């Protein structure tokens, strides 16, 4: 069965100006990589329909890019076409057709670049609409740019148009403000009929894909009002500009579509749009692209949330740091709490200040209110842990588990020497070191009896 659409993402370039060790598509962007964002309108547009194939033309450090894509999108069948030498964008497209199975039998070919992370689904929809309704051979997305330096200029003709690259333009042509975005939709048949005729007779001696567009051809330049979505990332400054725009877009969406209250939208770094209505987020909060936040959550100033899930009604107090944690409904965290990978905090539980939790499941209504470390533990419902509790989970070589059954009370300044199990409804007195497991209902105390000698303090108090 032949596919209707072939999407090809040009990603073979060196990206030298970024000055990074990784190829350009793998430049860090909004918690992920540039390529993830360049691909996102494709998933948005095709919405999991099986009618499109996606191919990356790879070149420079292709192993890194290919393995990133393979592990990041196991369920999507993304293929790769290796362009040995970067001879130009037309050569990249030829490489795609020559090396990709079934590419020549598609009806439409959609060409994107790996370095335009802000491209929207709307651009693809509009281009597709124009090429189909007017039955054209090719359409290019264009926009107006005050300082068009570096872009291909759009030279409109009575029918059709040309694209003239910066290096090749006459003074007259270089004054043109309408420029080529590098996003195209083309009839595959039209490309195959023309691309093998493109030469490299230009100032750069490159094969230009833009030579597919000519006067008198059934081609159209579709000019877009909002040029921000075509912003290309060629260096780290442009990368920061693109991130800033992206963040603004997310903030707007969160407020207008999701109903999230952002106390200071210009002072937050939120990379996810999965935040529910009624949630309040204060200034200087960071939430990465992989986190999900429910409804009516409150996140106070300075909290950092990575790869975590916060459920409805939870309260994350100021300056807490969460990485790989799950916080269930109505739980409260912080201020100044540290939840590390595998921390799973039950409904209505309370984690207080200067508490660190790692790889531990806390059931409903657990309280760890002050200055404690809980690692590799299972803590049952309604357990109350006093101040300064420590699970001694590490013997220098291995980690061991602490279990505390529901309803138990753990006094302040106590510790468990794991592996150890405290049953349900136990009572551990303050200052106890629990080295032996305790049956349900047991009481443990490990303190030496207090000795008090009246009037003896002066022997110990030293005065300067
Ligand atoms: C290209 C367009 C220009 C347009 C601009 C928009 C051409 C000839 N020019 O110029 O009209 O205004 O984009 O940003 O197409 N690539 C390959 N293999 C190659 C060459 C490039 O995969 O042999 C990839 C690059 O990695 C990049 C994309 O193609 O993702 C665009 O190439 P680039 O060299 O950046 O083209 P521009 O000079 O920006
Ligand atoms: Ca470019």
XYZ file of C-alpha atoms and ligand atoms in Angstrom:
504
model
C 0.000 0.000 0.000
C 1.464 3.354 -0.914
C 1.446 6.132 1.643
C -0.145 9.462 0.955
C 2.497 11.568 2.689
C 6.253 11.364 3.166
C 7.721 13.752 5.717
C 11.428 14.435 5.349
C 13.372 16.371 7.953
C 16.687 17.787 6.746
C 19.135 17.209 9.578
C 22.517 16.448 8.070
C 24.200 19.800 8.572
C 27.120 20.399 10.914
C 25.606 23.226 12.950
C 29.101 24.639 13.461
C 27.866 27.995 14.720
C 26.256 26.385 17.773
C 29.738 25.458 19.068
C 28.427 22.289 20.710
C 29.869 18.776 20.663
C 26.563 17.324 19.532
C 24.988 17.698 16.076
C 22.548 20.603 15.817
C 19.337 18.546 16.074
C 20.523 17.361 19.491
C 21.095 20.850 20.898
C 19.299 21.116 24.257
C 15.972 22.876 23.875
C 13.221 23.329 26.454
C 14.188 20.253 28.449
C 14.465 18.058 25.375
C 16.338 18.445 22.078
C 15.744 20.665 19.058
C 14.722 17.698 16.941
C 11.928 16.751 19.366
C 10.333 20.133 18.819
C 10.978 20.123 15.057
C 9.080 16.818 14.892
C 6.244 17.819 17.173
C 4.059 19.558 14.519
C 4.332 16.368 12.453
C 2.797 14.308 15.255
C 0.273 17.084 15.806
C -0.745 17.246 12.172
C -0.917 13.548 11.419
C -2.294 12.750 14.836
C -1.139 9.125 14.785
C -2.755 8.443 11.420
C -0.875 5.807 9.521
C -0.863 7.719 6.248
C 2.561 9.368 6.691
C 6.117 8.132 6.951
C 8.821 10.209 8.635
C 12.456 10.196 7.522
C 15.444 12.125 8.828
C 18.268 12.944 6.444
C 21.310 12.514 8.680
C 24.967 13.247 8.132
C 27.199 14.905 10.682
C 27.518 12.632 13.785
C 24.569 10.646 12.558
C 25.057 7.795 15.069
C 24.227 10.140 17.952
C 21.103 11.470 16.275
C 19.897 8.087 15.087
C 20.298 6.414 18.464
C 18.570 9.327 20.204
C 15.587 9.032 17.869
C 15.438 5.254 18.056
C 15.349 5.217 21.838
C 13.128 8.296 22.142
C 10.429 7.234 19.653
C 10.291 3.455 19.796
C 6.653 3.369 18.745
C 7.100 5.659 15.719
C 8.691 4.171 12.667
C 11.168 6.911 11.846
C 13.687 6.008 9.166
C 17.029 7.554 8.298
C 18.663 8.445 5.006
C 22.385 9.005 5.328
C 23.731 11.884 3.252
C 27.440 11.254 2.958
C 28.432 14.756 1.917
C 26.424 17.855 2.645
C 26.197 19.047 -0.941
C 23.086 21.148 -0.384
C 19.401 20.883 0.426
C 18.467 19.462 -3.013
C 21.095 16.759 -2.566
C 19.626 16.015 0.872
C 16.183 15.561 -0.689
C 17.621 13.351 -3.441
C 19.312 11.258 -0.769
C 15.936 10.824 0.890
C 14.310 9.573 -2.314
C 17.225 7.340 -3.245
C 17.596 5.701 0.138
C 14.079 5.520 1.559
C 11.759 2.694 0.700
C 8.378 3.725 -0.717
C 9.307 7.424 -0.687
C 8.776 7.741 -4.427
C 5.252 6.372 -4.347
C 3.850 8.897 -1.872
C 1.516 11.556 -3.176
C 2.944 14.486 -1.210
C 6.384 15.172 0.234
C 6.608 17.507 3.207
C 10.037 19.058 3.771
C 11.029 20.432 7.180
C 14.297 21.481 8.781
C 15.635 20.129 12.050
C 16.422 23.595 13.358
C 12.963 25.214 13.393
C 11.577 24.193 16.783
C 8.655 26.620 16.838
C 6.914 25.440 13.688
C 3.188 25.023 14.281
C 0.623 22.527 13.095
C -1.306 25.472 11.614
C 1.456 26.128 9.065
C 1.285 22.546 7.815
C -2.525 22.653 7.689
C -2.534 25.891 5.740
C 0.108 24.722 3.234
C -1.717 21.445 2.726
C -4.967 23.292 2.212
C -3.439 25.570 -0.458
C -1.639 22.829 -2.431
C -4.744 20.648 -2.478
C -7.465 23.189 -3.158
C -5.484 24.895 -5.928
C -4.068 21.607 -7.204
C -0.509 22.987 -7.241
C 2.791 21.163 -7.680
C 4.521 22.802 -4.743
C 4.058 25.404 -2.010
C 6.648 27.146 0.143
C 5.964 28.916 3.437
C 7.335 32.452 3.424
C 7.288 35.478 5.706
C 8.348 39.120 5.742
C 11.579 39.957 7.492
C 12.855 43.488 8.126
C 16.433 42.284 8.020
C 16.294 39.470 5.456
C 20.050 38.859 5.391
C 20.917 35.193 5.002
C 17.516 34.031 3.811
C 16.483 33.066 0.304
C 14.461 35.924 -1.218
C 11.071 35.325 -2.823
C 10.942 36.820 -6.300
C 7.275 36.707 -7.230
C 6.331 36.491 -10.927
C 2.989 36.801 -12.676
C 2.784 33.029 -12.435
C 5.048 31.160 -10.028
C 8.134 32.573 -8.318
C 11.886 32.086 -7.836
C 13.926 31.788 -4.675
C 17.273 33.565 -4.807
C 19.823 32.804 -2.103
C 21.714 35.548 -0.282
C 24.989 34.770 -2.019
C 23.447 34.858 -5.477
C 21.158 37.887 -5.222
C 21.611 41.134 -7.149
C 21.391 44.354 -5.155
C 17.813 44.760 -6.330
C 16.784 41.257 -5.278
C 18.481 41.479 -1.888
C 16.151 44.367 -1.050
C 13.165 42.019 -1.135
C 11.736 41.434 2.342
C 9.733 38.308 1.656
C 11.890 35.300 2.512
C 11.828 31.533 2.314
C 11.195 29.674 5.573
C 12.554 26.329 4.354
C 9.194 24.583 4.932
C 7.607 23.110 1.826
C 4.945 20.729 0.648
C 5.523 19.267 -2.804
C 3.809 16.765 -5.046
C 6.186 13.833 -5.021
C 5.748 13.282 -8.753
C 6.749 16.904 -9.410
C 9.877 16.600 -7.246
C 10.991 13.406 -8.964
C 10.512 14.977 -12.381
C 12.652 17.982 -11.519
C 15.114 17.322 -8.721
C 17.583 15.293 -10.763
C 17.970 18.256 -13.145
C 19.068 20.690 -10.434
C 22.694 21.711 -10.827
C 25.148 23.403 -8.523
C 25.925 26.342 -10.732
C 25.715 29.030 -8.037
C 28.062 30.972 -5.752
C 28.016 28.255 -3.075
C 28.407 25.412 -5.610
C 25.585 23.692 -3.704
C 22.539 21.847 -4.954
C 19.686 24.125 -3.908
C 16.288 22.618 -3.197
C 14.920 26.090 -3.775
C 15.609 25.665 -7.516
C 12.477 23.519 -7.640
C 10.467 26.736 -7.614
C 10.304 28.544 -10.943
C 8.450 31.138 -12.904
C 5.447 29.709 -14.767
C 5.363 26.546 -12.639
C 2.244 25.655 -10.670
C 3.913 26.731 -7.439
C 2.876 29.233 -4.779
C 4.611 31.147 -2.016
C 2.256 31.218 0.968
C 3.155 34.216 3.107
C 2.525 33.862 6.861
C 1.809 36.837 9.108
C 3.293 35.271 12.264
C 6.943 34.764 11.452
C 7.991 33.664 14.948
C 7.162 30.041 14.202
C 9.843 29.949 11.483
C 12.636 31.122 13.750
C 15.720 29.076 12.902
C 18.300 28.140 15.495
C 21.820 28.562 14.162
C 23.655 29.720 17.291
C 23.188 29.751 21.058
C 21.783 33.274 21.047
C 19.050 32.302 18.583
C 18.450 29.245 20.725
C 17.771 31.426 23.769
C 15.467 33.680 21.740
C 13.524 30.659 20.503
C 13.231 29.260 24.042
C 11.962 32.593 25.322
C 9.282 32.689 22.626
C 8.379 29.104 23.333
C 8.002 29.754 27.053
C 5.773 32.735 26.389
C 3.611 30.547 24.181
C 3.305 27.911 26.899
C 2.454 30.504 29.544
C -0.276 31.924 27.319
C -1.711 28.510 26.597
C -1.654 27.561 30.288
C -3.565 30.683 31.218
C -6.034 30.906 28.327
C -6.710 27.264 27.513
C -5.937 25.314 30.689
C -7.062 27.877 33.282
C -3.782 27.889 35.211
C -3.051 30.937 37.379
C 0.502 32.168 36.811
C 1.450 34.740 39.410
C 4.360 36.087 37.388
C 4.407 34.613 33.878
C 7.622 36.354 32.864
C 9.496 34.773 35.779
C 8.776 31.110 35.349
C 10.349 28.340 33.342
C 7.581 25.922 32.468
C 8.187 23.437 29.674
C 5.029 21.352 29.983
C 1.465 22.192 29.035
C 0.077 19.342 31.098
C -1.133 21.404 34.026
C -4.729 21.315 35.197
C -7.166 24.118 35.864
C -7.174 26.088 39.067
C -3.510 25.340 39.687
C -1.602 28.343 41.012
C 2.071 28.788 40.186
C 4.172 31.477 41.805
C 7.322 33.201 40.497
C 10.628 31.468 39.755
C 9.145 28.012 39.468
C 10.734 25.539 37.016
C 8.749 22.620 35.640
C 10.293 20.479 32.928
C 8.714 19.052 29.791
C 8.242 15.578 31.239
C 6.292 16.615 34.347
C 2.522 16.575 34.762
C 0.578 18.681 37.229
C -3.063 18.123 38.147
C -5.857 20.548 39.019
C -5.949 22.944 41.956
C -2.338 22.330 42.840
C -0.433 25.143 44.492
C 3.251 25.539 43.662
C 5.056 28.172 45.646
C 7.996 30.325 44.712
C 11.278 28.741 43.687
C 10.133 25.117 43.417
C 11.958 22.955 40.835
C 9.982 20.049 39.398
C 11.545 17.538 37.019
C 10.142 14.354 35.574
C 7.481 14.284 38.284
C 3.752 13.940 38.644
C 1.777 16.097 41.042
C -1.848 15.117 41.534
C -4.932 17.228 42.231
C -4.943 19.498 45.228
C -1.325 18.917 46.240
C 0.688 21.780 47.704
C 4.356 22.209 46.852
C 5.802 24.804 49.191
C 8.628 27.205 48.448
C 12.069 26.058 47.290
C 11.330 22.358 47.143
C 13.237 20.226 44.620
C 11.424 17.279 43.045
C 13.037 14.886 40.591
C 11.327 11.695 39.477
C 8.681 11.913 42.207
C 4.951 11.243 42.392
C 2.925 13.366 44.787
C -0.644 12.165 45.291
C -3.702 14.316 45.870
C -3.745 16.858 48.688
C -0.267 15.945 49.871
C 1.938 18.792 51.015
C 5.657 19.074 50.345
C 8.200 21.488 51.800
C 9.218 24.222 52.150
C 12.789 23.172 51.314
C 12.027 19.485 50.755
C 13.950 17.210 48.398
C 12.083 14.407 46.658
C 14.429 12.178 44.691
C 13.697 9.517 42.072
C 11.188 6.951 43.233
C 9.674 9.100 45.974
C 5.955 8.284 45.960
C 4.077 10.411 48.435
C 0.589 9.239 49.360
C -2.610 11.209 49.464
C -2.807 13.802 52.230
C 0.710 13.004 53.388
C 2.866 15.804 54.698
C 6.564 16.177 53.986
C 8.004 19.106 55.900
C 11.133 21.243 55.766
C 14.590 19.787 55.229
C 13.275 16.316 54.531
C 14.793 14.132 51.817
C 12.871 11.181 50.417
C 14.353 8.713 47.932
C 12.885 5.557 46.358
C 10.246 5.213 49.031
C 6.531 4.651 49.016
C 4.580 6.556 51.607
C 0.925 5.609 51.914
C -1.960 7.887 52.836
C -1.676 10.483 55.587
C 1.974 9.875 56.479
C 3.759 12.724 58.247
C 7.485 13.348 58.002
C 7.501 16.920 59.136
C 11.063 17.929 59.903
C 14.718 17.224 59.131
C 14.613 13.572 58.094
C 16.001 11.171 55.491
C 13.780 8.371 54.203
C 15.367 6.107 51.583
C 14.411 2.641 50.269
C 11.392 2.502 52.554
C 7.720 1.506 52.637
C 5.717 3.545 55.101
C 2.119 2.547 55.848
C -0.998 4.706 56.291
C -1.012 7.404 58.946
C 2.503 6.742 60.187
C 3.863 9.716 62.110
C 7.592 10.246 61.925
C 9.058 12.757 64.360
C 11.867 15.199 63.801
C 15.320 14.046 62.760
C 14.540 10.466 61.707
C 16.984 8.580 59.472
C 16.676 5.330 57.564
C 20.278 4.045 57.657
C 19.859 2.274 54.342
C 23.412 1.968 53.045
C 26.166 -0.270 54.378
C 28.831 1.049 52.056
C 28.121 -1.540 49.380
C 24.385 -2.207 49.264
C 21.111 -0.454 49.937
C 18.623 -2.047 52.348
C 14.923 -1.630 52.921
C 13.033 -0.245 55.930
C 9.349 -1.070 56.385
C 7.056 0.661 58.821
C 3.523 -0.661 59.206
C 0.428 1.524 59.294
C -0.452 3.544 62.350
C 3.021 3.399 63.871
C 4.574 6.324 65.712
C 8.287 6.972 65.329
C 9.707 9.318 67.957
C 12.132 12.105 67.122
C 15.831 11.492 66.663
C 15.465 7.807 65.928
C 16.915 5.720 63.149
C 16.386 2.360 61.540
C 19.359 0.177 60.657
C 18.053 -1.462 57.473
C 17.066 -4.070 56.591
C 14.492 -3.849 59.340
C 10.731 -4.047 59.641
C 8.564 -2.236 62.133
C 5.076 -3.718 62.350
C 1.716 -1.930 62.480
C 0.729 0.290 65.415
C 4.214 0.184 66.874
C 5.731 2.872 69.046
C 9.389 3.756 68.755
C 10.522 6.013 71.575
C 12.587 9.118 70.910
C 16.263 8.547 70.430
C 15.915 4.870 69.565
C 18.141 3.032 67.098
C 15.974 0.251 65.701
C 18.248 -2.649 64.826
C 15.781 -5.530 65.240
C 12.418 -5.931 63.547
C 9.329 -5.285 65.659
C 6.054 -7.245 65.674
C 2.692 -5.429 65.382
C 1.916 -3.362 68.455
C 5.460 -3.504 69.851
C 7.223 -0.719 71.752
C 10.959 -0.108 71.384
C 13.292 2.105 73.314
C 17.086 2.137 73.250
C 18.385 4.776 75.600
C 20.620 4.525 78.608
C 19.012 5.632 81.812
C 19.512 9.316 82.549
C 22.011 10.157 85.307
C 21.667 13.612 86.916
C 24.209 15.040 89.359
C 23.144 18.251 91.031
C 25.599 21.139 90.952
C 28.151 19.358 88.758
C 27.749 21.389 85.546
C 30.501 23.852 86.485
C 33.101 21.111 85.967
C 32.213 20.940 82.307
C 31.454 24.547 81.416
C 34.572 26.212 80.093
C 34.851 30.001 80.176
C 37.241 31.938 77.917
C 17.823 27.475 3.462
C 17.178 27.892 2.150
C 16.840 29.382 2.223
C 15.926 29.638 3.403
C 16.555 29.125 4.691
C 15.569 29.208 5.820
C 18.245 26.497 0.459
C 19.204 26.472 -0.663
N 18.085 27.661 1.080
O 19.043 28.191 3.598
O 16.194 29.783 1.037
O 15.664 31.029 3.507
O 16.926 27.736 4.550
O 16.182 28.901 7.032
O 17.636 25.509 0.736
N 20.944 20.286 5.130
C 21.172 18.948 4.875
N 22.061 18.605 3.909
C 22.726 19.515 3.175
C 22.484 20.884 3.432
C 21.586 21.234 4.410
O 20.593 18.087 5.519
O 23.508 19.109 2.303
C 19.982 20.653 6.169
C 20.579 21.450 7.306
O 21.019 20.601 8.330
C 19.424 22.326 7.743
C 18.613 22.508 6.460
O 19.029 21.499 5.585
O 18.618 21.672 8.705
C 18.811 23.889 5.831
O 20.145 24.014 5.418
P 20.975 25.329 5.653
O 22.338 25.121 5.134
O 20.814 25.786 7.048
O 20.219 26.297 4.641
P 20.163 27.862 4.715
O 21.423 28.425 4.217
O 19.696 28.281 6.041
Ca 19.510 27.392 8.349
